[in-house]
Amino acid sequence: MAPHADTPRTLTQMLRDWDDKALARLLMSRPDLAVPAPTDYSQIASRSTTRHSVSQSLDLLTAFELWVAQRACALGRPFEQSDSGVFDADSFAEAIAANPGRSDTGRVPNPPDPPDIVNALDRLLGLGLLWGDASSLRPVRAMASSLTTADPETIPDPHAPRFDDAPHQPGDLVDKVAAGSAFELVRRIDVLVEHCDHQPATLVKSGELASRETRTFGALLDLPAPVAGVHLKIARAAGLLGAMPGSDLKLIPTRGFDEWQSLTLAAQWQLLAAAWLDQHERPASAWLKRLTLQGIASIGDFVVLTPEQLHTWVSWQRPRRVPATARLTASILDQAAWVGVTGLGALASFGAALVAATSEITAVSPSASEPSCLAGLLPPRVDHVLVQADLTAIAPGPLDGEAARDLGSLADVESRGGATVYRFSAASLQRAYRLGWRVPDIVSTLERRSRTPLPQPLLYLVHDLKRLPSPNEAFRADQSVSAGHFVHSGPLRAPHSEPEPSMPAEITFAAAQRLVQAIRHTEADAPEESSARPQTSNRIDSPLDTLREAVETGEVVWFGYVDTRGASGERLVLAKSVGEGRLQARDSRTDEALTVPLRRITSAHIIRRTT
Amino acid sequence: MTDGPLIVQSDKTLLLEVDHARARDCRRVIAAFAELERSPEHVHTYRLTPLGLWNARAAGHDAEQVIDALLTFSRYPVPHSLLVDLADTMGRYGRLRLAQHPTHGLVLVSTDRAVFEEVLRAKRIAPLLGARIDDDSVVVHTSERGNLKQALLKLGWPVEDLAGYVDGEAHPIALAENGWHLRDYQRQAVDSVWAGGSGVVVLPCGAGKTLVGVATMARVQATTLVLVTNTVSARQWKEELLRRTTLTADEIGEYSGATKEIRPVTIATYQVMTTRRKGVYSHLELFEARDWGLVIYDEVHLLPAPIFRMTADLQARRRIGLTATLIREDGREGDVFSLIGPKRFDAPWKDIEAQGYIAPAECTEVRVSLTDSERFAYGTAEPEDRYRLAADCDSKARVVEQLVRLNAAEPTLVIGQYIDQLDDLAEQLNAPLIKGETPVKERERLFAAFRTGEISLLVVSKVANFSVDLPEASVAIQVSGTFGSRQEEAQRLGRLLRPKADQRTARFYSVVARDTVDADFAQHRQRFLAEQGYSYSIVDADSLTC
């Protein structure tokens, strides 16, 4: 089970001995060890044993792994380690398997298989929560204090919950329904960002959207205000909205929005859905969204799980982090439905592809990664409308950019969806006229765009514009330029903004591998450590790293300090913990308990045991 | 993406491309649960509304069928949120039921205990209920059956009324189909109402709604109370009953301002029923005067509020509402649903027109430019006076005269809102005028003369908007209307829609003052007609030529 053959004497040594893959996997799982980039193994080891980092790592454990971790720290019966905390993996697994305690349901369960326990230990080792090798494992010290012993008598299932009787939905139907929602999301974001072009969204000083604005967007999108607020956050996260130059509290479209508009509908959706998935929005954080969707995917294709079932699954996967109730899971499922990742409660095939590929998505990625099955389900763009006698024009699909601008100038949008219904009125035509459209331009544009003959009342209203006073001369300056083009040229745009990072330090496997290579390179350049170790370490580490190593190894450490009167002194101690700005230790000779502020410690050396 | 004829919009409108090969199939399916909102030439618009969906549930359709229909015919993917909303809305109908209990009488029964508890705790519901029988049922005060249905609909939990109907006092009525027959759609409408027990039939003006009512009476075979809008309409109903059924004049009574007869079939006007003396509705006893087996509400979209309240007490009687449009300008469509019943039958105007049962019509908006002095008066008037000034300006009179000359050979109605304006027009055109104060006898004489061709030009106020049968009228000139009222526009056009002997097209002119609120309102009204699929054009008054 251990990644190397020789028993490592320190955590640092164990990391040094690991192969690249294991090390890269550790950095991926615990991104806090990789940011900022460590320069050597001791830095990684030092970071990995802090209480905060250990606590974060424990959050990644499943219910069963957590239970094994508790036993490994001797927090529960029946297994008791040696005084030094060192134990043998196989003996540990057999002891636990022989006396597992009670199950969640209160009954004596089937004892967990020793291999399951060994697997759990392997995972703890891989996360750096245990160190050593199979015959002499020991938990990092901060683990015991980060764990709780809520009910040591219960034992979770070693395997994730299964829902064999969960209903299935027909795959094509799921995709079809999800595609409908996906199209709606794209349309609504388009409307929202276009709205911000005319009327920038105003933020309050905290950076949140003002509640009045949220209500405005709710009315605009015909959605409850909080849902409209999430739409705006998605648009921001996708880099479609950015701060207006000169005013951080006003949001306007970015140049990225113009690029986004030129993408296919499927690519537009993919960017938005990825932004939603990676968006860290309280309380639905990115990891929980992804885990929830992975939960649906892991049960089977097009399976529908209830929020309660999913909550059970997620709770088993991350018992320390998941909220107590299924409310949040239900909220994530609700969002996933309107985002178009799921349909009829099941994960759509393009939703599953997105969840699988999401860690690779970092910026706008047009057609290359566009889910082809989604593209086939979405309406194609059209360049024409059907003008009717009741003065409406129906675009039987999403209009291409130029046609949409023409129609948007001449008529008001009455209904949106797969089709767009425009309504002409005297007021809408007069507005276009005042903006520089001329009667012949309007007629020729309408004739070009309409597949049906123009009705007499519409032509009457257009020709009736001639009775109005001529519009501003400025608009007539350049007759060669299409009026619509004139009106739409050069809108104010926010600078191109990268999609907002949601998880502050998410490390891809490739990045982790690069880091490992860099550390290996640095270590190779450093003078080689003598194989015959001196009695005291002659490496110049920071006192903090040295003290942490001493905590891990349980070796005696010498440290120098300056007391409150400015006098320097030195002590030989057994370090117990380093954290919250203090070293807690026992004097190696008197066994007196000490607490020393780290800021007073000037140097530290481990007194190595001689073999 | 499929090649379906339907596009489902997220705002719950359904766009049906009428020229599509599958449009007819699609229309037949979606008409059961969606309200036809517009039917212009290329794309018809339907809307999914709670009432429409509950109507569908009342007719036996469930959410699965509706969703399946949308997914089958939809060209593009249907938004998930819309499907969820639709299923949720439809699922609300029928969780509460009114039923007859063998020992407790009328009871409210629920299949959803949470909903049951919710409604029992509602302030407006509690007083209407009696003792709790068990966890899922409660006694309902018999007199509150209608009020309970109304209140539950407002709470968003429409109740399914399975409490049945009293048979009423039996009375033989049979159709006398001598030389005529019920049309297929009329028979279907009668069947739907009979199967449902009560409900509303929507048919265009001139499509024979009265006959649907008459045939329903023949099916029920019981004493019947017919409520109509006015006395002229009451007389027309009586004539129709005598002509189409085996009923004799002695069996039909008129209950109006002039006469108070209570017979096995009694025709009463809304006006007399809502007359109050010393704050009390003095004719309420008519509802109790006999053991009515059927109550017919003509022009149900005009049902006055007091009649709604009275109807709440008549829930054990079979009811049928007849109308050309369910649009109520007061927005009380929900009350029609809960108190008269769900819509049981609906046929688009254009379908009936295509079958030749109603005349095709052309609508023309004639724009009149105001003179400088009229313009000045309009511009300086108070906002509340502007519509009146624009609607009855003198410039219109000249145009009306011109239009009358243009259609001299046609039986023509000039219709308006303002009596002064109509007085002037009648004098100027030398035509008889029918207005509110015209005695009923005189009205009947003039209408009869118009029908026979003795008079070819009639000036009428809004008294002729409804229920006046003038089959030969083929031109209507509207000089002013009730602001933007769409149902008034539909009713006025309806006067022209009786099929003409020579199959000619009817013409409906609306004379409006340019650049005024009159034009704005006219646009709103005319849009409604264009949405119904009538050809519609705008011309300048100056371009009219005789």
Short mmCIF file of C-alpha atoms in Angstrom, two decimals, chain A residues 341-527:
data_model
loop_
_atom_site.label_atom_id
_atom_site.label_comp_id
_atom_site.label_asym_id
_atom_site.label_seq_id
_atom_site.Cartn_x
_atom_site.Cartn_y
_atom_site.Cartn_z
CA VAL A 341 -27.47 20.63 -17.13
CA THR A 342 -30.36 18.38 -16.16
CA GLY A 343 -33.73 17.66 -17.74
CA LEU A 344 -36.69 15.96 -16.09
CA GLY A 345 -34.43 15.52 -13.05
CA ALA A 346 -31.78 13.46 -14.85
CA LEU A 347 -28.35 14.56 -16.01
CA ALA A 348 -28.40 15.36 -19.72
CA SER A 349 -25.69 13.80 -21.84
CA PHE A 350 -24.16 17.19 -22.59
CA GLY A 351 -24.51 18.05 -18.88
CA ALA A 352 -22.52 14.94 -17.99
CA ALA A 353 -19.86 15.90 -20.53
CA LEU A 354 -19.67 19.32 -18.97
CA VAL A 355 -19.29 17.97 -15.45
CA ALA A 356 -16.56 15.61 -16.62
CA ALA A 357 -14.71 18.28 -18.56
CA THR A 358 -15.26 21.20 -16.29
CA SER A 359 -11.86 21.18 -14.63
CA GLU A 360 -10.30 21.61 -18.05
CA ILE A 361 -12.39 24.66 -18.89
CA THR A 362 -10.68 27.88 -18.09
CA ALA A 363 -11.81 30.38 -20.68
CA VAL A 364 -13.91 30.85 -23.78
CA SER A 365 -13.57 27.70 -25.77
CA PRO A 366 -15.70 27.88 -28.91
CA SER A 367 -16.69 25.08 -31.20
CA ALA A 368 -13.73 22.84 -30.36
CA SER A 369 -15.28 21.57 -27.17
CA GLU A 370 -18.88 22.29 -28.05
CA PRO A 371 -21.15 19.39 -27.14
CA SER A 372 -22.34 18.25 -30.54
CA CYS A 373 -25.49 16.56 -29.28
CA LEU A 374 -26.64 19.86 -27.80
CA ALA A 375 -25.97 21.73 -31.03
CA GLY A 376 -28.31 19.33 -32.83
CA LEU A 377 -31.10 20.03 -30.37
CA LEU A 378 -30.95 23.80 -30.38
CA PRO A 379 -32.80 25.94 -32.90
CA PRO A 380 -30.72 27.09 -35.85
CA ARG A 381 -30.23 30.80 -36.38
CA VAL A 382 -32.51 32.38 -38.98
CA ASP A 383 -32.27 35.62 -40.93
CA HIS A 384 -35.93 36.18 -41.73
CA VAL A 385 -39.29 36.87 -40.13
CA LEU A 386 -42.95 36.33 -40.99
CA VAL A 387 -44.75 39.67 -40.93
CA GLN A 388 -48.48 39.43 -40.25
CA ALA A 389 -51.53 41.65 -40.59
CA ASP A 390 -51.79 42.17 -36.85
CA LEU A 391 -48.47 44.04 -37.11
CA THR A 392 -46.41 41.29 -35.58
CA ALA A 393 -43.31 39.73 -37.06
CA ILE A 394 -42.41 36.21 -36.00
CA ALA A 395 -38.79 35.13 -36.20
CA PRO A 396 -39.18 31.34 -36.26
CA GLY A 397 -35.82 30.80 -34.54
CA PRO A 398 -33.05 32.86 -32.96
CA LEU A 399 -32.22 35.70 -35.35
CA ASP A 400 -28.69 36.24 -36.52
CA GLY A 401 -27.00 39.36 -35.23
CA GLU A 402 -27.73 41.76 -38.08
CA ALA A 403 -31.36 40.72 -38.49
CA ALA A 404 -31.90 40.97 -34.73
CA ARG A 405 -30.50 44.50 -34.74
CA ASP A 406 -32.75 45.52 -37.63
CA LEU A 407 -35.88 44.13 -36.07
CA GLY A 408 -34.92 45.39 -32.64
CA SER A 409 -34.68 48.91 -34.03
CA LEU A 410 -38.00 48.84 -35.85
CA ALA A 411 -40.23 46.92 -33.47
CA ASP A 412 -40.68 45.98 -29.85
CA VAL A 413 -40.14 42.46 -28.64
CA GLU A 414 -43.39 40.99 -27.40
CA SER A 415 -42.47 37.39 -26.70
CA ARG A 416 -39.20 35.50 -26.60
CA GLY A 417 -38.25 31.88 -26.65
CA GLY A 418 -37.42 29.54 -29.51
CA ALA A 419 -39.07 32.18 -31.66
CA THR A 420 -39.19 35.91 -31.14
CA VAL A 421 -42.38 37.87 -31.64
CA TYR A 422 -41.84 41.49 -32.62
CA ARG A 423 -44.61 44.04 -32.68
CA PHE A 424 -44.59 47.06 -34.94
CA SER A 425 -46.41 50.13 -33.75
CA ALA A 426 -46.51 53.78 -34.70
CA ALA A 427 -44.35 54.44 -31.64
CA SER A 428 -41.70 51.84 -32.49
CA LEU A 429 -41.45 53.08 -36.08
CA GLN A 430 -41.27 56.69 -34.96
CA ARG A 431 -38.46 55.77 -32.58
CA ALA A 432 -36.52 54.20 -35.43
CA TYR A 433 -37.22 57.26 -37.59
CA ARG A 434 -35.86 59.56 -34.92
CA LEU A 435 -32.77 57.38 -34.69
CA GLY A 436 -32.05 57.95 -38.36
CA TRP A 437 -33.93 55.25 -40.22
CA ARG A 438 -35.45 56.63 -43.42
CA VAL A 439 -38.72 55.46 -44.89
CA PRO A 440 -37.11 53.77 -47.95
CA ASP A 441 -34.56 52.08 -45.63
CA ILE A 442 -37.34 50.74 -43.43
CA VAL A 443 -39.36 49.43 -46.36
CA SER A 444 -36.38 47.81 -48.05
CA THR A 445 -35.16 46.26 -44.77
CA LEU A 446 -38.58 44.86 -44.01
CA GLU A 447 -38.97 43.51 -47.51
CA ARG A 448 -35.57 41.88 -47.28
CA ARG A 449 -36.22 40.35 -43.88
CA SER A 450 -39.80 39.21 -44.39
CA ARG A 451 -40.70 35.93 -46.05
CA THR A 452 -44.31 37.11 -46.33
CA PRO A 453 -45.77 40.13 -48.14
CA LEU A 454 -45.81 43.23 -45.99
CA PRO A 455 -49.37 43.94 -44.81
CA GLN A 456 -51.01 47.17 -45.87
CA PRO A 457 -51.42 48.60 -42.33
CA LEU A 458 -47.68 48.25 -41.71
CA LEU A 459 -46.79 49.97 -44.95
CA TYR A 460 -49.31 52.69 -44.11
CA LEU A 461 -47.66 53.28 -40.73
CA VAL A 462 -44.21 53.39 -42.32
CA HIS A 463 -45.23 55.86 -45.00
CA ASP A 464 -47.08 57.85 -42.37
CA LEU A 465 -43.66 58.68 -40.90
CA LYS A 466 -43.13 61.13 -43.74
CA ARG A 467 -45.53 63.47 -41.99
CA LEU A 468 -43.12 63.75 -39.06
CA PRO A 469 -40.43 66.41 -38.94
CA SER A 470 -37.07 65.24 -40.27
CA PRO A 471 -34.82 63.68 -37.69
CA ASN A 472 -31.63 65.31 -36.47
CA GLU A 473 -29.36 66.36 -39.32
CA ALA A 474 -26.47 64.57 -37.65
CA PHE A 475 -28.00 61.26 -38.53
CA ARG A 476 -28.21 62.21 -42.15
CA ALA A 477 -24.55 63.12 -42.44
CA ASP A 478 -23.53 59.86 -43.96
CA GLN A 479 -26.25 58.45 -46.14
CA SER A 480 -24.01 55.70 -47.36
CA VAL A 481 -23.89 54.11 -43.94
CA SER A 482 -26.85 51.95 -43.05
CA ALA A 483 -28.85 53.70 -40.41
CA GLY A 484 -28.98 50.62 -38.22
CA HIS A 485 -25.24 50.31 -38.42
CA PHE A 486 -24.82 53.95 -37.58
CA VAL A 487 -26.87 53.59 -34.46
CA HIS A 488 -25.10 50.50 -33.28
CA SER A 489 -21.51 51.39 -33.97
CA GLY A 490 -19.06 51.64 -31.12
CA PRO A 491 -20.96 50.90 -27.93
CA LEU A 492 -19.12 51.41 -24.64
CA ARG A 493 -17.53 48.17 -23.50
CA ALA A 494 -15.86 47.11 -20.25
CA PRO A 495 -12.30 45.85 -20.65
CA HIS A 496 -11.98 42.19 -21.54
CA SER A 497 -12.20 40.38 -18.25
CA GLU A 498 -11.18 36.86 -17.54
CA PRO A 499 -13.88 34.68 -16.09
CA GLU A 500 -13.95 35.20 -12.36
CA PRO A 501 -12.06 32.45 -10.56
CA SER A 502 -14.44 30.60 -8.36
CA MET A 503 -12.17 28.29 -6.41
CA PRO A 504 -9.16 30.35 -5.43
CA ALA A 505 -6.67 27.57 -5.83
CA GLU A 506 -7.86 24.80 -8.02
CA ILE A 507 -4.97 22.79 -9.42
CA THR A 508 -5.23 20.72 -12.57
CA PHE A 509 -3.26 17.52 -12.87
CA ALA A 510 -0.99 19.08 -15.48
CA ALA A 511 -0.25 22.06 -13.26
CA ALA A 512 0.47 19.76 -10.33
CA GLN A 513 2.89 17.77 -12.48
CA ARG A 514 4.69 20.95 -13.49
CA LEU A 515 5.05 21.89 -9.84
CA VAL A 516 6.47 18.48 -8.97
CA GLN A 517 9.01 18.77 -11.76
CA ALA A 518 10.04 22.17 -10.50
CA ILE A 519 10.56 20.87 -6.97
CA ARG A 520 12.53 17.86 -8.22
CA HIS A 521 14.71 20.23 -10.22
CA THR A 522 15.38 22.47 -7.22
CA GLU A 523 16.18 19.51 -5.00
CA ALA A 524 18.55 18.08 -7.57
CA ASP A 525 20.44 21.38 -7.71
CA ALA A 526 20.80 21.50 -3.91
CA PRO A 527 23.89 19.85 -2.28
#
